Coordinates of C-alpha atoms in Angstrom, one line a residue:
X62 CA 0.0 0.0 0.0
X63 CA 2.9 2.4 -0.7
X64 CA 4.8 2.0 2.6
X65 CA 8.5 2.2 2.0
X66 CA 10.5 -1.0 2.3
X67 CA 13.5 -1.2 4.5
X68 CA 16.4 0.6 3.0
X69 CA 19.3 -1.8 2.5
X70 CA 20.1 -5.3 1.8
X71 CA 21.5 -7.1 4.9
X72 CA 23.1 -10.5 4.9
X73 CA 25.3 -12.4 7.3
X74 CA 28.8 -11.0 6.8
X75 CA 27.5 -7.7 5.3
X76 CA 26.0 -5.8 8.1
X77 CA 24.1 -8.6 9.9
X78 CA 24.4 -8.7 13.6
X79 CA 23.7 -12.3 14.9
X80 CA 24.1 -13.0 18.6
X81 CA 24.1 -16.8 18.4
X82 CA 26.9 -19.2 17.6
X83 CA 26.3 -21.8 14.9
X84 CA 26.0 -24.4 17.6
X85 CA 23.6 -22.4 19.7
X86 CA 21.4 -21.7 16.6
X87 CA 21.4 -25.3 15.6
X88 CA 20.3 -26.3 19.1
X89 CA 17.4 -23.9 18.9
X90 CA 16.5 -25.1 15.5
X91 CA 16.6 -28.8 16.6
X92 CA 14.4 -27.9 19.6
X93 CA 11.9 -26.2 17.2
X94 CA 11.9 -29.1 14.8
X95 CA 11.3 -31.6 17.7
X96 CA 8.4 -29.5 19.1
X97 CA 6.8 -29.0 15.7
X98 CA 7.1 -32.7 14.8
X99 CA 5.5 -34.0 18.0
X100 CA 2.0 -35.5 17.8
X101 CA -0.9 -33.1 17.5
X102 CA -1.8 -31.4 20.7
X103 CA -4.8 -32.9 22.5
X104 CA -8.1 -31.0 22.2
X105 CA -8.0 -27.8 24.2
X106 CA -4.2 -27.7 24.2
X107 CA -3.7 -26.3 20.7
X108 CA -3.3 -22.7 21.9
X109 CA -0.7 -23.7 24.5
X110 CA 1.3 -25.5 21.8
X111 CA 1.1 -22.5 19.6
X112 CA 2.5 -20.3 22.4
X113 CA 5.4 -22.7 22.9
X114 CA 6.2 -22.9 19.2
X115 CA 5.9 -19.1 18.8
X116 CA 8.2 -18.5 21.8
X117 CA 10.9 -20.7 20.2
X118 CA 10.5 -18.9 16.8
X119 CA 10.8 -15.5 18.5
X120 CA 14.0 -16.6 20.2
X121 CA 15.4 -17.6 16.8
X122 CA 14.1 -14.4 15.1
X123 CA 15.8 -12.2 17.8
X124 CA 19.1 -13.9 17.2
X125 CA 18.7 -13.5 13.4
X126 CA 18.0 -9.8 13.6
X127 CA 19.5 -8.1 10.6
X128 CA 20.1 -11.3 8.7
X129 CA 17.2 -11.1 6.2
X130 CA 17.6 -9.9 2.6
X131 CA 15.7 -6.6 2.0
X132 CA 15.8 -4.6 -1.3
X133 CA 16.5 -1.0 -1.4
X134 CA 13.8 1.6 -2.2
X135 CA 10.1 1.1 -2.4
X136 CA 8.2 -1.6 -4.1
X137 CA 6.7 0.9 -6.5
X138 CA 10.2 1.7 -7.8
X139 CA 10.4 -1.8 -9.3
X140 CA 7.3 -1.8 -11.4
X141 CA 8.9 -0.1 -14.4
X142 CA 11.6 -2.7 -14.6
X143 CA 8.9 -5.4 -14.2
X144 CA 7.0 -4.1 -17.2
X145 CA 10.1 -3.7 -19.3
X146 CA 11.3 -7.3 -18.4
X147 CA 7.8 -8.7 -19.2
X148 CA 7.7 -7.0 -22.6
X149 CA 11.2 -8.1 -23.5
X150 CA 10.2 -11.7 -22.8
X151 CA 7.0 -11.8 -24.8
X152 CA 4.3 -10.9 -22.3
X153 CA 1.5 -8.5 -23.2
X154 CA 1.9 -5.1 -21.6
X155 CA -0.4 -3.0 -23.8
X156 CA -3.6 -1.7 -22.3
X157 CA -2.8 -1.6 -18.6
X158 CA -0.4 -0.3 -16.0
X159 CA 0.3 -1.0 -12.3
X160 CA -1.4 1.4 -10.0
X161 CA -1.9 1.7 -6.2
X162 CA -5.6 1.3 -5.4
X163 CA -5.3 2.3 -1.7
X164 CA -6.9 -0.2 0.6
X165 CA -6.9 -2.8 -2.2
X166 CA -3.2 -2.5 -2.7
X167 CA -1.5 -2.5 -6.1
X168 CA -3.4 -3.8 -9.1
X169 CA -3.8 -3.4 -12.9
X170 CA -5.4 -0.2 -14.3
X171 CA -6.6 0.0 -17.9
X172 CA -5.0 2.6 -20.2
X173 CA -7.7 2.0 -22.9
X174 CA -11.1 0.5 -23.1
X175 CA -11.2 -3.3 -22.8
X176 CA -14.2 -5.4 -23.8
X177 CA -15.5 -8.4 -21.8
X178 CA -13.8 -11.6 -22.9
X179 CA -11.1 -9.7 -24.8
X180 CA -7.7 -11.4 -24.4
X181 CA -5.7 -8.6 -22.8
X182 CA -2.9 -10.4 -20.9
X183 CA -0.6 -13.3 -21.7
X184 CA 2.6 -14.5 -20.0
X185 CA 4.9 -17.1 -21.7
X186 CA 6.1 -20.1 -19.8
X187 CA 9.7 -18.9 -19.8
X188 CA 8.7 -16.1 -17.4
X189 CA 7.0 -18.4 -14.9
X190 CA 8.8 -19.7 -11.8
X191 CA 7.8 -23.4 -11.7
X192 CA 8.8 -26.6 -10.0
X193 CA 10.6 -27.5 -13.3
X194 CA 12.6 -24.3 -13.3
X195 CA 13.5 -25.1 -9.7
X196 CA 14.8 -28.5 -10.8
X197 CA 17.0 -26.8 -13.4
X198 CA 18.3 -24.2 -10.9
X199 CA 20.9 -24.3 -8.2
X200 CA 18.3 -26.0 -6.1
X201 CA 18.3 -29.0 -8.5
X202 CA 20.9 -31.2 -6.7
X203 CA 19.0 -31.0 -3.4
X204 CA 15.6 -31.5 -5.1
X205 CA 16.8 -34.7 -6.7
X206 CA 17.7 -36.1 -3.2
X207 CA 15.1 -34.7 -0.9
X208 CA 11.7 -36.4 -0.7
X209 CA 9.9 -33.4 0.8
X210 CA 10.8 -31.2 -2.1
X211 CA 9.9 -33.9 -4.6
X212 CA 6.5 -34.4 -2.9
X213 CA 5.7 -30.7 -2.2
X214 CA 5.8 -28.4 -5.2
X215 CA 4.8 -25.4 -3.1
X216 CA 7.8 -25.9 -0.7
X217 CA 10.0 -26.3 -3.8
X218 CA 8.7 -23.0 -5.1
X219 CA 9.3 -21.2 -1.8
X220 CA 13.0 -22.3 -1.7
X221 CA 13.4 -21.6 -5.4
X222 CA 12.1 -18.1 -4.8
X223 CA 14.6 -17.6 -1.9
X224 CA 17.5 -18.9 -3.9
X225 CA 16.7 -16.6 -6.9
X226 CA 16.2 -13.6 -4.5
X227 CA 19.8 -14.2 -3.2
X228 CA 21.2 -14.1 -6.8
X229 CA 21.5 -10.5 -8.0
X230 CA 21.9 -11.9 -11.6
X231 CA 18.7 -14.0 -11.5
X232 CA 16.6 -13.9 -14.6
X233 CA 13.5 -13.4 -12.3
X234 CA 15.1 -10.5 -10.4
X235 CA 12.6 -7.8 -11.8
X236 CA 9.7 -10.0 -10.7
X237 CA 11.1 -10.8 -7.3
X238 CA 11.8 -7.2 -6.6
X239 CA 8.2 -6.3 -7.4
X240 CA 6.8 -8.7 -4.7
X241 CA 5.7 -7.3 -1.3
X242 CA 8.4 -7.2 1.4
X243 CA 5.7 -8.3 3.9
X244 CA 2.3 -9.9 3.8
X245 CA -0.9 -9.9 5.8
X246 CA -1.3 -13.6 6.2
X247 CA -1.6 -14.8 9.8
X248 CA 2.1 -15.8 9.8
X249 CA 2.7 -12.0 10.2
X250 CA 0.1 -11.5 13.0
X251 CA 1.0 -10.5 16.5
X252 CA 0.0 -13.1 19.1
X253 CA -2.9 -10.9 20.4
X254 CA -4.3 -10.8 16.8
X255 CA -4.3 -14.6 16.6
X256 CA -5.8 -14.8 20.0
X257 CA -8.8 -12.9 18.6
X258 CA -9.6 -16.0 16.5
X259 CA -9.9 -18.4 19.5
X260 CA -13.3 -20.1 19.3
X261 CA -13.7 -19.6 15.6
X262 CA -13.9 -22.3 13.0
X263 CA -10.8 -20.9 11.3
X264 CA -8.4 -20.9 14.3
X265 CA -7.2 -24.4 13.9
X266 CA -6.2 -23.8 10.3
X267 CA -4.3 -20.7 11.5
X268 CA -2.5 -22.5 14.3
X269 CA -1.6 -25.4 11.9
X270 CA -0.3 -23.0 9.3
X271 CA 2.1 -21.5 11.8
X272 CA 3.2 -24.9 13.2
X273 CA 3.7 -26.3 9.7
X274 CA 5.7 -23.3 8.6
X275 CA 7.9 -23.4 11.7
X276 CA 8.5 -27.1 11.1
X277 CA 9.4 -26.6 7.5
X278 CA 11.8 -23.8 8.4
X279 CA 13.6 -25.9 11.0
X280 CA 13.9 -28.9 8.7
X281 CA 15.3 -26.9 5.8
X282 CA 17.6 -24.9 8.0
X283 CA 19.3 -28.1 9.1
X284 CA 19.3 -29.4 5.5
X285 CA 20.9 -26.3 4.2
X286 CA 23.6 -26.3 6.9
X287 CA 24.4 -30.0 6.7
X288 CA 23.6 -31.4 3.2
X289 CA 26.7 -31.6 0.9
X290 CA 24.6 -30.5 -2.1
X291 CA 23.6 -27.3 -0.3
X292 CA 27.1 -25.8 -0.3
X293 CA 26.4 -23.6 -3.4
X294 CA 23.0 -22.4 -2.3
X295 CA 22.7 -18.6 -1.7
X296 CA 20.9 -19.6 1.6
X297 CA 24.0 -21.3 3.0
X298 CA 25.3 -18.1 4.8
X299 CA 21.9 -16.6 5.6
X300 CA 18.6 -18.3 6.0
X301 CA 16.3 -16.7 8.5
X302 CA 12.8 -17.5 9.7
X303 CA 11.7 -14.2 8.3
X304 CA 13.1 -15.1 4.9
X305 CA 11.2 -18.4 4.9
X306 CA 8.0 -16.8 6.2
X307 CA 8.2 -14.3 3.3
X308 CA 8.8 -17.0 0.7
X309 CA 5.9 -19.2 2.1
X310 CA 3.5 -16.2 2.0
X311 CA 4.7 -15.2 -1.5
X312 CA 4.0 -18.7 -2.8
X313 CA 0.7 -19.5 -1.0
X314 CA -0.8 -16.1 -2.0
X315 CA 0.3 -16.5 -5.7
X316 CA 0.8 -20.1 -6.7
X317 CA -1.3 -21.6 -9.5
X318 CA -1.5 -24.9 -11.3
X319 CA -0.6 -25.0 -15.0
X320 CA -0.1 -28.0 -17.3
X321 CA 3.4 -29.3 -18.0
X322 CA 4.9 -28.7 -21.4
X323 CA 3.5 -31.9 -22.8
X324 CA 0.1 -31.3 -21.1
X325 CA 0.2 -34.7 -19.4
X326 CA 0.0 -33.4 -15.8
X327 CA -0.1 -30.2 -13.8
X328 CA 2.7 -28.3 -12.0
X329 CA 2.8 -25.3 -9.7
X330 CA 3.9 -21.9 -11.0
X331 CA 4.3 -18.2 -10.0
X332 CA 3.0 -16.0 -12.8
X333 CA 4.6 -12.6 -13.0
X334 CA 2.5 -9.5 -13.9
X335 CA -0.8 -11.5 -14.0
X336 CA -0.6 -12.0 -10.2
X337 CA -1.0 -8.2 -9.8
X338 CA -4.8 -8.6 -10.5
X339 CA -7.1 -8.2 -7.6
X340 CA -10.2 -10.3 -6.8
X341 CA -13.9 -9.7 -7.4
X342 CA -17.0 -12.0 -7.8
X343 CA -17.4 -13.5 -11.2
X344 CA -16.1 -16.4 -13.2
X345 CA -12.6 -17.8 -13.8
X346 CA -11.2 -16.1 -16.9
X347 CA -7.7 -17.4 -17.0
X348 CA -6.4 -20.4 -18.9
X349 CA -3.3 -22.0 -20.3
X350 CA -2.8 -22.2 -24.1
X351 CA -0.5 -25.2 -24.7
X352 CA -0.1 -24.4 -28.4
X353 CA 1.4 -21.0 -27.7
X354 CA 2.7 -22.2 -24.3
X355 CA 1.5 -19.3 -22.3
X356 CA -0.9 -18.3 -19.6
X357 CA -3.8 -16.2 -21.0
X358 CA -6.4 -14.0 -19.3
X359 CA -9.5 -12.5 -20.9
X360 CA -11.4 -9.6 -19.4
X361 CA -14.1 -10.5 -16.8
X362 CA -16.3 -7.6 -17.9
X363 CA -16.2 -4.4 -20.0
X364 CA -13.6 -1.9 -18.7
X365 CA -13.3 1.8 -19.4
X366 CA -10.0 3.5 -19.5
X367 CA -8.5 4.1 -16.1
X368 CA -10.6 1.4 -14.4
X369 CA -9.1 -1.4 -12.3
X370 CA -9.0 -4.8 -13.9
X371 CA -10.2 -7.7 -11.6
X372 CA -10.2 -11.4 -11.9
X373 CA -12.1 -14.1 -9.9
X374 CA -9.9 -16.1 -7.6
X375 CA -12.4 -18.9 -7.1
X376 CA -15.2 -19.9 -4.8
X377 CA -13.3 -19.4 -1.6
X378 CA -14.5 -18.7 1.9
X379 CA -13.3 -15.6 3.8
X380 CA -11.4 -18.0 6.1
X381 CA -9.5 -19.2 3.0
X382 CA -8.9 -15.6 1.8
X383 CA -7.7 -14.4 5.2
X384 CA -5.5 -17.4 6.0
X385 CA -4.0 -18.0 2.5
X386 CA -4.4 -14.7 0.7
X387 CA -4.2 -12.1 3.5
X388 CA -7.5 -10.2 2.9
X389 CA -11.2 -10.3 3.8
X390 CA -13.6 -9.9 0.9
X391 CA -16.7 -8.1 2.1
X392 CA -19.1 -9.1 -0.7
X393 CA -18.1 -12.8 -0.8
X394 CA -21.0 -14.7 -2.3
X395 CA -19.2 -17.9 -1.5
X396 CA -18.5 -17.4 2.2
X397 CA -19.1 -20.5 4.4
X398 CA -18.0 -22.1 7.6
X399 CA -17.1 -25.7 8.1
X400 CA -19.3 -28.0 10.2
X401 CA -18.1 -31.6 11.0
X402 CA -21.0 -34.1 11.2
X403 CA -21.1 -37.8 11.6
X404 CA -23.3 -40.7 12.5
X405 CA -22.1 -42.2 15.8
X406 CA -20.8 -45.7 15.4
X407 CA -22.4 -46.5 18.8
X408 CA -25.9 -45.6 17.5
X409 CA -28.2 -48.6 17.1
X410 CA -29.1 -47.6 13.6
X411 CA -25.6 -46.8 12.5
X412 CA -25.2 -49.6 10.0
X413 CA -28.5 -48.8 8.2
X414 CA -27.8 -45.1 8.1
X415 CA -24.2 -45.7 6.8
X416 CA -25.5 -47.9 4.1
X417 CA -28.1 -45.4 2.9
X418 CA -25.5 -42.7 2.9
X419 CA -23.0 -44.9 1.0
X420 CA -25.6 -45.6 -1.7
X421 CA -25.9 -41.8 -2.0
X422 CA -22.2 -41.4 -2.2
X423 CA -21.9 -39.5 1.1
X424 CA -19.5 -40.5 3.9
X425 CA -21.0 -41.4 7.4
X426 CA -18.6 -38.7 8.8
X427 CA -17.7 -35.6 6.8
X428 CA -16.8 -31.9 7.0
X429 CA -19.7 -30.1 5.4
X430 CA -20.3 -26.3 5.0
X431 CA -22.9 -23.9 6.1
X432 CA -23.2 -21.1 3.5
X433 CA -23.8 -17.4 3.8
X434 CA -26.8 -17.4 1.4
X435 CA -30.2 -19.2 1.4
X436 CA -30.6 -22.0 1.7
X437 CA -27.5 -22.3 4.0
X438 CA -27.1 -26.0 3.3
X439 CA -26.1 -27.8 0.1
X440 CA -27.9 -30.8 -1.5
X441 CA -25.3 -33.1 0.0
X442 CA -25.8 -31.7 3.5
X443 CA -29.6 -31.9 3.1
X444 CA -29.3 -35.6 2.1
X445 CA -27.0 -36.3 5.0
X446 CA -29.3 -34.6 7.5
X447 CA -32.3 -36.5 6.2
X448 CA -30.6 -39.8 6.6
X449 CA -29.2 -38.7 10.0
X450 CA -32.7 -38.0 11.2
X451 CA -34.5 -41.1 9.7
X452 CA -36.4 -43.6 11.8
X453 CA -35.9 -47.3 11.5
X454 CA -38.9 -47.6 9.3
X455 CA -37.8 -44.8 7.0
X456 CA -34.4 -46.4 6.7
X457 CA -35.9 -49.7 5.7
X458 CA -38.0 -48.0 3.1
X459 CA -34.9 -46.4 1.5
X460 CA -33.0 -49.7 1.7
X461 CA -35.7 -52.3 0.9
X462 CA -38.9 -50.5 0.0
X463 CA -40.6 -50.1 -3.4
X464 CA -38.4 -48.0 -5.7
X465 CA -35.7 -47.8 -2.9
X466 CA -32.9 -47.2 -5.4
X467 CA -34.8 -44.4 -7.1
X468 CA -35.6 -42.8 -3.7
X469 CA -31.9 -42.5 -3.0
X470 CA -31.7 -40.0 -5.8
X471 CA -34.2 -37.7 -4.2
X472 CA -32.4 -37.4 -0.8
X473 CA -30.8 -34.0 -1.8
X474 CA -33.9 -32.7 -3.5
X475 CA -35.8 -30.2 -1.3
X476 CA -39.0 -30.9 -3.3
X477 CA -39.3 -34.5 -2.0
X478 CA -39.1 -34.8 1.8
X479 CA -38.8 -38.2 3.5
X480 CA -41.6 -37.2 5.8
X481 CA -42.9 -34.0 7.4
X482 CA -41.5 -35.4 10.8
X483 CA -38.1 -36.0 9.2
X484 CA -38.0 -32.4 7.9
X485 CA -38.9 -31.0 11.3
X486 CA -36.2 -33.0 13.0
X487 CA -33.5 -32.1 10.5
X488 CA -34.2 -28.4 10.6
X489 CA -34.5 -28.5 14.4
X490 CA -31.1 -30.1 14.5
X491 CA -29.6 -27.5 12.2
X492 CA -31.2 -24.7 14.2
X493 CA -29.9 -26.1 17.5
X494 CA -26.4 -27.0 16.2
X495 CA -25.8 -23.5 14.8
X496 CA -27.0 -21.9 18.0
X497 CA -24.7 -24.1 20.0
X498 CA -21.7 -23.2 17.8
X499 CA -22.5 -19.6 18.3
X500 CA -22.1 -20.0 22.1
X501 CA -18.5 -21.2 21.6
X502 CA -17.4 -17.6 20.6
X503 CA -16.0 -15.4 23.2
X504 CA -17.8 -12.3 21.9
X505 CA -21.2 -11.5 20.4
X506 CA -21.8 -10.1 16.9
X507 CA -22.7 -6.8 18.5
X508 CA -19.4 -6.6 20.3
X509 CA -17.5 -7.4 17.1
X510 CA -19.4 -4.7 15.2
X511 CA -18.5 -2.1 17.8
X512 CA -14.9 -3.1 17.7
X513 CA -14.8 -2.6 13.9
X514 CA -16.2 0.9 14.3
X515 CA -12.9 1.9 16.0
X516 CA -10.8 4.0 13.6
X517 CA -7.4 3.0 15.1
X518 CA -7.6 -0.8 14.6
X519 CA -4.5 -2.4 13.1
X520 CA -5.1 -4.1 9.8
X521 CA -4.5 -7.6 11.3
X522 CA -6.8 -7.0 14.2
X523 CA -9.5 -5.8 11.7
X524 CA -9.0 -8.9 9.6
X525 CA -9.3 -11.2 12.6
X526 CA -12.5 -9.5 13.9
X527 CA -14.1 -9.3 10.4
X528 CA -13.5 -13.1 10.0
X529 CA -14.9 -13.8 13.4
X530 CA -18.0 -11.7 12.8
X531 CA -18.6 -13.3 9.3
X532 CA -18.6 -16.8 10.8
X533 CA -21.2 -15.7 13.4
X534 CA -23.4 -14.2 10.8
X535 CA -23.4 -17.4 8.8
X536 CA -24.3 -19.4 11.9
X537 CA -27.0 -16.9 12.8
X538 CA -28.4 -17.1 9.4
X539 CA -28.3 -21.0 9.5
X540 CA -30.1 -21.0 12.9
X541 CA -32.7 -18.6 11.7
X542 CA -33.2 -20.6 8.5
X543 CA -33.6 -23.8 10.5
X544 CA -36.2 -22.2 12.7
X545 CA -38.2 -20.9 9.7
X546 CA -38.1 -24.2 8.0
X547 CA -39.0 -26.1 11.2
X548 CA -42.1 -23.9 11.6
X549 CA -43.0 -24.3 7.9
X550 CA -42.9 -28.1 8.0
X551 CA -44.7 -28.2 11.4
X552 CA -47.5 -26.3 9.8
X553 CA -47.6 -28.8 6.9
X554 CA -47.8 -31.7 9.5
X555 CA -50.5 -29.9 11.5
X556 CA -52.6 -29.3 8.4
X557 CA -52.2 -32.9 7.2
X558 CA -50.7 -31.8 3.9
X559 CA -49.9 -34.7 1.5
X560 CA -46.2 -35.4 0.8
X561 CA -45.1 -34.6 -2.7
X562 CA -44.8 -37.7 -4.9
X563 CA -42.0 -38.0 -7.4
X564 CA -42.3 -39.5 -10.8
X565 CA -39.6 -41.4 -12.6
X566 CA -38.6 -38.3 -14.6
X567 CA -38.1 -36.4 -11.3
X568 CA -35.5 -38.6 -9.7
X569 CA -32.5 -36.9 -11.1
X570 CA -33.5 -33.5 -10.0
X571 CA -31.8 -31.9 -7.0
X572 CA -32.7 -28.8 -5.0
X573 CA -31.7 -25.2 -5.6
X574 CA -30.7 -23.5 -8.8
X575 CA -27.2 -24.8 -8.9
X576 CA -25.7 -25.3 -12.3
X577 CA -25.1 -28.9 -11.5
X578 CA -28.3 -29.3 -9.4
X579 CA -29.8 -31.6 -12.0
X580 CA -27.3 -34.4 -11.2
X581 CA -28.3 -37.1 -8.7
X582 CA -26.5 -37.0 -5.4
X583 CA -24.3 -39.9 -6.1
X584 CA -23.1 -38.3 -9.4
X585 CA -22.8 -34.8 -8.0
X586 CA -19.3 -33.8 -7.0
X587 CA -19.1 -33.4 -3.3
X588 CA -18.2 -29.8 -2.5
X589 CA -17.5 -30.7 1.1
X590 CA -14.2 -32.4 1.8
X591 CA -12.7 -34.4 4.6
X592 CA -10.5 -32.4 6.9
X593 CA -6.9 -32.5 5.8
X594 CA -7.4 -33.2 2.2
X595 CA -5.2 -31.3 -0.2
X596 CA -1.4 -31.4 -0.8
X597 CA 0.4 -33.0 2.1
X598 CA 3.6 -34.6 3.1
X599 CA 2.8 -36.6 6.3
X600 CA 1.2 -33.3 7.3
X601 CA 0.6 -30.2 5.1
X602 CA 3.7 -28.1 4.7
X603 CA 2.6 -24.8 3.2
X604 CA -1.0 -25.6 3.9
X605 CA -1.9 -23.3 1.1
X606 CA -5.6 -24.0 0.9
X607 CA -7.7 -25.5 -1.8
X608 CA -8.4 -23.8 -5.2
X609 CA -11.0 -24.1 -7.8
X610 CA -10.0 -26.0 -10.9
X611 CA -11.3 -25.5 -14.4
X612 CA -11.5 -28.1 -17.2
X613 CA -8.5 -29.2 -19.3
X614 CA -9.5 -30.8 -22.5
X615 CA -6.3 -32.2 -24.0
X616 CA -2.7 -31.8 -25.0
X617 CA -3.1 -30.4 -28.5
X618 CA -3.2 -26.7 -27.9
X619 CA -6.5 -26.5 -26.1
X620 CA -7.0 -24.0 -23.3
X621 CA -6.6 -25.3 -19.7
X622 CA -8.2 -23.3 -17.0
X623 CA -5.8 -22.6 -14.2
X624 CA -6.5 -23.2 -10.6
X625 CA -6.8 -19.6 -9.4
X626 CA -4.7 -20.1 -6.3
X627 CA -4.1 -16.4 -6.3
X628 CA -2.5 -13.5 -4.6
X629 CA -3.4 -11.2 -1.8
X630 CA -5.8 -8.4 -2.6
X631 CA -4.5 -6.2 0.2
X632 CA -0.8 -5.7 1.1
X633 CA 0.8 -4.1 4.1
X634 CA 3.5 -2.1 2.4

């Protein structure tokens, strides 16, 4: 946002002032690695574990003061070089420029009118920082021998970025100098800002992110200092936690999936210039053209001269935006909170319920989502709750009754209730569960709104409170929706209204106006995912969140839509 970066480049041996001997630092690093590699903290002890890990990290950071690499001048000074470098290497630079948009940070501004769906930006592969370019760099020898780097493309990109930043002659120097010096991801939060998230659905992801990053840093610090292949790395004489935190944040706010050269698989990449675009609601408009071997972006809408160009990052919740991108999007039509539900294995009807759910393609235990809009539940969650609340007779009917197989297809369709009693029970359950979740927060929505009215809040405090409030609003909406539905179906029952009957032609229709809502539940892609899914080693390293993937249609020059695993919209510079 225009704040000046620190004014000189400091490295060990050139102005750095470390106060720890190599042995003392290695002991601290070993202690950190051991702490971060221990089994997950028991329930209720996660915050205590976070405090212990953070305390060790702060000890290390204190002893590394002055060690980090920092470029001279302001970030804005680098944009002219970035544009020149992009143009020299075949990127499109006509029609836009880089501009400071205040609270939104830097973005692209049009210098002429651009029509919706007009191809206005392309970036050739040679400009991208990818896992493949890392393999062909000074990092290659270690990559070929380290299983973590081989398994974790995002970690490879982070170290690739650091190695190139340490090389003044790097091909990517104009791009790297244009990156923020700091980010607004929770890795940069003060402890009191993280504490504001206690009791939220998002806090565990925030704590895991910090633990994972600290573990990665400790592991790679030891690797850099001890591995024979690391002797030529620019990191050898100076690899601070702040450096790694910066690299991790750069990657998780910007990485995208692109196809490999032959189109046979996907790889991770940083895409210079394009990653300056800020987010708005809409559709994904970026793809990869294999024939021309370049990333391409078409305009999301009509733009007049001097307007900001936006792209759509994907259907992400505000928790994902805050944790992995460093901003809160006020008008997020896709905001949601996670809710973990499961049928107890000790329940007498467990086997029957699990079987009905299995036939519908739904796990007996799953992390679902409550949405910010109406209805607050998806077709999958509706189907789960219906089965969850079924009586023994209703279960038998869906397992053995007439047209039982066809009935499975209607479980996610709001037009065809199992029974009025079942609808009353499921909506009562939702109303009660949402209300109970609201009681786990340490503040009310009213308190959060009053906090946000204060003009002197730090950005990170504001982000934490905004996220906390958004979660409560979703739960309040879900509870209110549950109550309204409960009363609606109670009235149906009291009036003796007949249950709607489905015809054979109806069985494939699901609820809502979803684009895929005409698919049967068992063929509908589950939008809810099991906790922990995504890219992992034994545990997630960068924990970068999950993106939204478009369709790739082949290896003969077709357009591949990129996973818009994108950049921060708001930067603290």
